[in-house]
Amino acid sequence: MFLKKLFFKRKKENIHSQPNEDMDLEWNGNLPGEEYVNQNAVILTGAAMAVGTREYQEDAYDVRWLRNSAVVAMVCDGMGGLEGGDVASKKAIESVMRGINDIEENEWTTADLLKIAGNANVDIRDIEDDDENPLSCGTTMTLAVIIGNSLKWMSIGDSCIFLLTEGKLKRLTNEHNYSFMSRMLKDNDDFTPNPQVRSDALVSYLGAPVLKYIDCNTDPLLLSNGDMVMLCSDGVTKLLSDDDIEEILLDDTCEPEGDLDSKAQEIVAAVSARAAETQDNTTVVLLKCEE
């Protein structure tokens, strides 16, 4: 478990999900920078993962503090339907963390994060096998950056980011699958749903020809004392409802009290208890704000 005080700035809350249907790999839009004001916060972190009944682990995660005291967390879920899902998830974390580390101190804009995502997409597409042939692989990506008590987040694919605030769990991200795309394009006369495509088939992920959808918040979300952010792979959401997750996060009987590693492990254990013959890789990362 990590514990560190962060001294950074905040701005008024204005959060929404922002699908980007036409973003290409060279997108470098210019969005206004965000201005923060001083705010002290303590960020607690915890994580847990399980391979389930899969042959190997294709999930990957990372939690770290950077030179400007920002805490950065990621969860990536390599796509089992393609080659090298485990390679793709690890490469995504490497690429995104490298890009974030290169951002100048305090200059955290949505445009920066979207550009980093585009670069990571190129890096995944450039992965080669041992014979230097292109490796068809892909991964989802969730990212949370906390400076002081201000949260910036981004998601591509069907891994999820949740926010627990005032005793209620909110899902911040969409699942970028065929069902989601069908809803987005239901009024488009040029789109005809294909019943032969699985509803959970991903339509946006790192390694795709185009990043069709990205969810992010354009203004920082202010975290209050006790608020918790959860990043997880779809191994969690396939088997646990939002209500199930909320109940576990609110349960104060976890021992030792306040240990987020144990809390994350409770969620993984609940997934295992619900699993039948098969269980997907499962990863949970928790971030808690204490002022």
Short mmCIF file of C-alpha atoms in Angstrom, two decimals:
data_model
loop_
_atom_site.label_atom_id
_atom_site.label_comp_id
_atom_site.label_asym_id
_atom_site.label_seq_id
_atom_site.Cartn_x
_atom_site.Cartn_y
_atom_site.Cartn_z
CA MET A 1 0.00 0.00 0.00
CA PHE A 2 1.28 3.47 -0.88
CA LEU A 3 0.75 6.66 1.12
CA LYS A 4 1.91 10.09 0.16
CA LYS A 5 0.83 13.70 0.66
CA LEU A 6 0.18 15.66 -2.51
CA PHE A 7 0.20 19.47 -2.63
CA PHE A 8 -1.42 20.69 -5.81
CA LYS A 9 -4.33 22.64 -7.20
CA ARG A 10 -7.95 22.35 -8.16
CA LYS A 11 -10.66 23.84 -10.35
CA LYS A 12 -14.45 23.72 -10.38
CA GLU A 13 -15.96 20.35 -11.27
CA ASN A 14 -17.22 19.76 -14.80
CA ILE A 15 -17.15 16.11 -15.73
CA HIS A 16 -18.69 14.26 -18.64
CA SER A 17 -17.98 11.39 -20.95
CA GLN A 18 -16.62 12.40 -24.32
CA PRO A 19 -16.75 9.84 -27.14
CA ASN A 20 -14.52 10.85 -30.07
CA GLU A 21 -15.78 9.08 -33.17
CA ASP A 22 -13.48 10.68 -35.73
CA MET A 23 -10.20 11.02 -33.83
CA ASP A 24 -7.28 9.77 -35.91
CA LEU A 25 -3.82 8.77 -34.80
CA GLU A 26 -2.31 12.16 -35.58
CA TRP A 27 -4.91 14.13 -33.62
CA ASN A 28 -3.23 16.93 -31.64
CA GLY A 29 -6.14 19.20 -30.76
CA ASN A 30 -5.65 22.34 -28.72
CA LEU A 31 -7.91 22.46 -25.68
CA PRO A 32 -7.66 25.11 -22.93
CA GLY A 33 -5.28 24.26 -20.11
CA GLU A 34 -6.71 23.75 -16.63
CA GLU A 35 -5.83 26.11 -13.79
CA TYR A 36 -5.52 24.65 -10.30
CA VAL A 37 -5.43 26.22 -6.84
CA ASN A 38 -3.59 24.84 -3.81
CA GLN A 39 -5.26 21.93 -2.08
CA ASN A 40 -3.69 19.43 0.31
CA ALA A 41 -4.68 15.78 -0.01
CA VAL A 42 -3.50 12.35 1.04
CA ILE A 43 -3.94 9.59 -1.55
CA LEU A 44 -4.09 5.98 -0.39
CA THR A 45 -3.73 3.22 -2.98
CA GLY A 46 -4.27 -0.51 -3.18
CA ALA A 47 -4.45 -3.21 -5.85
CA ALA A 48 -5.16 -6.88 -6.39
CA MET A 49 -5.33 -9.20 -9.38
CA ALA A 50 -6.04 -12.83 -10.25
CA VAL A 51 -5.41 -14.92 -13.35
CA GLY A 52 -8.72 -16.79 -12.96
CA THR A 53 -9.01 -19.90 -15.08
CA ARG A 54 -7.09 -18.41 -17.99
CA GLU A 55 -3.75 -19.92 -19.00
CA TYR A 56 -1.88 -16.70 -18.33
CA GLN A 57 -2.36 -13.12 -17.16
CA GLU A 58 -3.17 -10.60 -19.89
CA ASP A 59 -4.10 -7.79 -17.50
CA ALA A 60 -1.47 -5.30 -16.37
CA TYR A 61 -1.55 -2.37 -13.96
CA ASP A 62 0.72 0.30 -12.55
CA VAL A 63 0.49 2.89 -9.76
CA ARG A 64 3.24 5.44 -9.29
CA TRP A 65 4.11 8.98 -8.22
CA LEU A 66 5.89 11.25 -10.66
CA ARG A 67 8.37 14.04 -10.05
CA ASN A 68 5.57 16.60 -9.69
CA SER A 69 3.87 14.49 -6.98
CA ALA A 70 1.01 13.45 -9.25
CA VAL A 71 -0.26 9.95 -8.56
CA VAL A 72 -0.93 8.01 -11.77
CA ALA A 73 -2.80 4.70 -12.00
CA MET A 74 -3.50 2.47 -14.98
CA VAL A 75 -5.28 -0.80 -15.69
CA CYS A 76 -4.97 -2.44 -19.12
CA ASP A 77 -6.64 -5.66 -20.29
CA GLY A 78 -4.95 -7.38 -23.23
CA MET A 79 -7.39 -8.74 -25.79
CA GLY A 80 -7.57 -12.52 -25.62
CA GLY A 81 -9.05 -12.77 -29.11
CA LEU A 82 -5.84 -11.43 -30.63
CA GLU A 83 -2.21 -12.47 -30.38
CA GLY A 84 -0.02 -11.11 -27.61
CA GLY A 85 -2.62 -9.62 -25.29
CA ASP A 86 -0.14 -9.74 -22.41
CA VAL A 87 2.48 -7.98 -24.53
CA ALA A 88 0.02 -5.27 -25.55
CA SER A 89 -1.16 -4.49 -22.02
CA LYS A 90 2.39 -4.13 -20.70
CA LYS A 91 3.43 -2.06 -23.72
CA ALA A 92 0.45 0.27 -23.21
CA ILE A 93 1.46 0.99 -19.64
CA GLU A 94 5.06 1.56 -20.66
CA SER A 95 4.06 3.94 -23.47
CA VAL A 96 1.49 5.95 -21.51
CA MET A 97 3.67 6.30 -18.42
CA ARG A 98 6.56 7.45 -20.58
CA GLY A 99 4.34 10.05 -22.21
CA ILE A 100 2.97 11.29 -18.90
CA ASN A 101 6.45 11.57 -17.44
CA ASP A 102 7.43 13.81 -20.35
CA ILE A 103 4.67 16.35 -19.66
CA GLU A 104 6.02 19.54 -18.15
CA GLU A 105 5.27 19.97 -14.45
CA ASN A 106 1.72 21.28 -13.77
CA GLU A 107 0.80 21.32 -17.49
CA TRP A 108 -1.89 18.62 -17.40
CA THR A 109 -4.41 19.20 -20.18
CA THR A 110 -6.92 16.89 -21.81
CA ALA A 111 -5.12 17.48 -25.10
CA ASP A 112 -1.91 16.13 -23.54
CA LEU A 113 -3.62 12.94 -22.40
CA LEU A 114 -5.38 12.35 -25.72
CA LYS A 115 -2.13 12.81 -27.60
CA ILE A 116 -0.47 10.29 -25.27
CA ALA A 117 -3.27 7.83 -26.06
CA GLY A 118 -2.71 8.32 -29.79
CA ASN A 119 1.02 7.69 -29.39
CA ALA A 120 0.34 4.56 -27.34
CA ASN A 121 -1.97 3.31 -30.08
CA VAL A 122 0.86 3.63 -32.59
CA ASP A 123 3.25 1.84 -30.22
CA ILE A 124 0.85 -1.10 -29.88
CA ARG A 125 0.37 -1.30 -33.64
CA ASP A 126 4.16 -1.35 -34.09
CA ILE A 127 4.67 -4.44 -31.89
CA GLU A 128 6.43 -7.28 -33.74
CA ASP A 129 6.89 -10.97 -32.99
CA ASP A 130 10.24 -12.72 -32.62
CA ASP A 131 10.56 -12.90 -36.41
CA GLU A 132 9.95 -9.13 -36.75
CA ASN A 133 6.52 -9.68 -38.26
CA PRO A 134 3.65 -7.42 -37.18
CA LEU A 135 1.89 -8.88 -34.14
CA SER A 136 -1.88 -8.46 -34.21
CA CYS A 137 -2.63 -7.39 -30.65
CA GLY A 138 -4.68 -4.91 -28.68
CA THR A 139 -5.56 -3.81 -25.17
CA THR A 140 -8.04 -1.71 -23.27
CA MET A 141 -6.75 1.18 -21.18
CA THR A 142 -7.97 3.07 -18.13
CA LEU A 143 -5.97 5.96 -16.69
CA ALA A 144 -6.41 8.13 -13.60
CA VAL A 145 -4.17 11.09 -12.75
CA ILE A 146 -4.64 12.79 -9.37
CA ILE A 147 -2.92 16.08 -8.52
CA GLY A 148 -3.86 17.19 -5.02
CA ASN A 149 -7.55 16.32 -4.94
CA SER A 150 -8.14 16.88 -8.68
CA LEU A 151 -8.81 13.85 -10.87
CA LYS A 152 -8.27 13.58 -14.62
CA TRP A 153 -9.27 10.27 -16.18
CA MET A 154 -9.36 8.56 -19.57
CA SER A 155 -10.67 5.21 -20.85
CA ILE A 156 -10.50 3.25 -24.10
CA GLY A 157 -12.25 -0.12 -24.38
CA ASP A 158 -14.40 -1.91 -21.81
CA SER A 159 -12.31 -1.67 -18.67
CA CYS A 160 -14.03 0.67 -16.21
CA ILE A 161 -13.45 3.59 -13.89
CA PHE A 162 -15.79 4.12 -10.94
CA LEU A 163 -16.11 6.91 -8.40
CA LEU A 164 -17.47 6.28 -4.91
CA THR A 165 -18.63 9.59 -3.44
CA GLU A 166 -21.17 10.44 -0.73
CA GLY A 167 -21.88 6.74 -0.28
CA LYS A 168 -22.87 6.20 -3.92
CA LEU A 169 -20.98 4.49 -6.72
CA LYS A 170 -20.87 6.22 -10.11
CA ARG A 171 -19.59 4.63 -13.31
CA LEU A 172 -17.55 7.27 -15.14
CA THR A 173 -16.83 5.36 -18.35
CA ASN A 174 -18.62 3.62 -21.19
CA GLU A 175 -17.84 0.14 -22.45
CA HIS A 176 -16.70 0.69 -26.03
CA ASN A 177 -18.21 -2.43 -27.53
CA TYR A 178 -20.52 -3.18 -30.45
CA SER A 179 -23.62 -2.65 -28.31
CA PHE A 180 -22.36 0.82 -27.33
CA MET A 181 -21.56 1.70 -30.95
CA SER A 182 -25.01 0.54 -32.07
CA ARG A 183 -26.61 2.89 -29.53
CA MET A 184 -24.37 5.76 -30.59
CA LEU A 185 -25.23 5.26 -34.27
CA LYS A 186 -28.90 4.30 -33.94
CA ASP A 187 -29.97 7.51 -35.71
CA ASN A 188 -27.38 7.17 -38.48
CA ASP A 189 -29.09 6.02 -41.68
CA ASP A 190 -25.79 4.60 -42.95
CA PHE A 191 -25.50 2.17 -40.03
CA THR A 192 -27.27 -1.20 -39.99
CA PRO A 193 -26.65 -3.37 -36.88
CA ASN A 194 -25.13 -6.75 -37.67
CA PRO A 195 -26.74 -9.46 -35.50
CA GLN A 196 -23.79 -11.76 -36.16
CA VAL A 197 -21.40 -9.47 -34.26
CA ARG A 198 -21.17 -10.14 -30.53
CA SER A 199 -22.57 -7.29 -28.46
CA ASP A 200 -19.42 -7.24 -26.29
CA ALA A 201 -16.97 -7.12 -29.23
CA LEU A 202 -14.64 -4.15 -28.75
CA VAL A 203 -14.87 -1.31 -31.26
CA SER A 204 -12.23 0.96 -29.68
CA TYR A 205 -8.96 -0.20 -28.12
CA LEU A 206 -5.25 0.50 -28.22
CA GLY A 207 -3.86 -1.22 -31.29
CA ALA A 208 -6.88 -0.43 -33.48
CA PRO A 209 -6.49 1.29 -36.87
CA VAL A 210 -8.36 4.28 -35.40
CA LEU A 211 -9.20 5.17 -31.80
CA LYS A 212 -12.90 5.39 -32.50
CA TYR A 213 -14.06 6.24 -28.98
CA ILE A 214 -12.26 7.75 -26.00
CA ASP A 215 -13.92 8.72 -22.73
CA CYS A 216 -12.35 11.49 -20.65
CA ASN A 217 -13.18 14.49 -18.48
CA THR A 218 -12.26 17.88 -19.87
CA ASP A 219 -12.19 19.65 -16.50
CA PRO A 220 -10.71 18.13 -13.33
CA LEU A 221 -13.12 16.30 -11.05
CA LEU A 222 -12.68 17.42 -7.46
CA LEU A 223 -12.35 14.62 -4.96
CA SER A 224 -13.72 15.09 -1.44
CA ASN A 225 -12.53 13.49 1.77
CA GLY A 226 -13.29 9.77 1.64
CA ASP A 227 -13.92 9.61 -2.10
CA MET A 228 -12.58 6.49 -3.79
CA VAL A 229 -11.65 5.88 -7.43
CA MET A 230 -11.63 2.32 -8.75
CA LEU A 231 -10.07 1.12 -12.02
CA CYS A 232 -10.78 -2.45 -13.07
CA SER A 233 -10.70 -4.87 -15.98
CA ASP A 234 -13.96 -6.34 -17.27
CA GLY A 235 -13.26 -9.52 -15.34
CA VAL A 236 -14.87 -7.61 -12.46
CA THR A 237 -17.85 -6.07 -14.23
CA LYS A 238 -18.78 -9.30 -16.02
CA LEU A 239 -19.64 -10.92 -12.69
CA LEU A 240 -20.29 -8.11 -10.20
CA SER A 241 -23.02 -5.49 -10.56
CA ASP A 242 -22.42 -1.86 -9.68
CA ASP A 243 -24.47 -2.46 -6.52
CA ASP A 244 -22.23 -5.42 -5.60
CA ILE A 245 -19.11 -3.28 -5.98
CA GLU A 246 -20.64 -0.41 -4.02
CA GLU A 247 -21.51 -2.72 -1.13
CA ILE A 248 -17.96 -4.08 -0.93
CA LEU A 249 -16.37 -0.63 -1.09
CA LEU A 250 -18.65 0.68 1.65
CA ASP A 251 -18.07 -2.34 3.91
CA ASP A 252 -16.05 -1.06 6.88
CA THR A 253 -15.32 -4.49 8.34
CA CYS A 254 -12.28 -5.04 6.13
CA GLU A 255 -9.22 -5.99 8.18
CA PRO A 256 -6.94 -4.24 8.71
CA GLU A 257 -9.17 -1.17 8.57
CA GLY A 258 -8.29 1.22 5.77
CA ASP A 259 -6.04 -1.26 3.93
CA LEU A 260 -6.93 -0.75 0.28
CA ASP A 261 -4.93 -3.79 -0.81
CA SER A 262 -7.27 -5.90 1.32
CA LYS A 263 -10.29 -4.04 -0.03
CA ALA A 264 -9.18 -4.70 -3.62
CA GLN A 265 -8.65 -8.35 -2.72
CA GLU A 266 -12.22 -8.52 -1.38
CA ILE A 267 -13.50 -7.51 -4.80
CA VAL A 268 -11.31 -10.11 -6.55
CA ALA A 269 -12.50 -12.75 -4.08
CA ALA A 270 -16.14 -11.82 -4.76
CA VAL A 271 -15.50 -12.30 -8.48
CA SER A 272 -13.99 -15.73 -7.84
CA ALA A 273 -16.99 -16.69 -5.72
CA ARG A 274 -19.36 -15.83 -8.58
CA ALA A 275 -17.31 -17.54 -11.29
CA ALA A 276 -18.61 -20.76 -12.81
CA GLU A 277 -16.41 -22.95 -15.01
CA THR A 278 -14.42 -20.04 -16.41
CA GLN A 279 -13.13 -16.83 -14.90
CA ASP A 280 -11.45 -14.02 -16.79
CA ASN A 281 -8.30 -12.26 -15.61
CA THR A 282 -9.32 -9.82 -12.89
CA THR A 283 -7.55 -6.62 -11.82
CA VAL A 284 -8.60 -3.89 -9.37
CA VAL A 285 -6.78 -0.66 -8.46
CA LEU A 286 -8.17 1.62 -5.74
CA LEU A 287 -7.30 5.25 -4.98
CA LYS A 288 -8.74 7.01 -1.91
CA CYS A 289 -8.63 10.73 -1.13
CA GLU A 290 -8.15 11.84 2.47
CA GLU A 291 -7.88 15.56 3.22
#
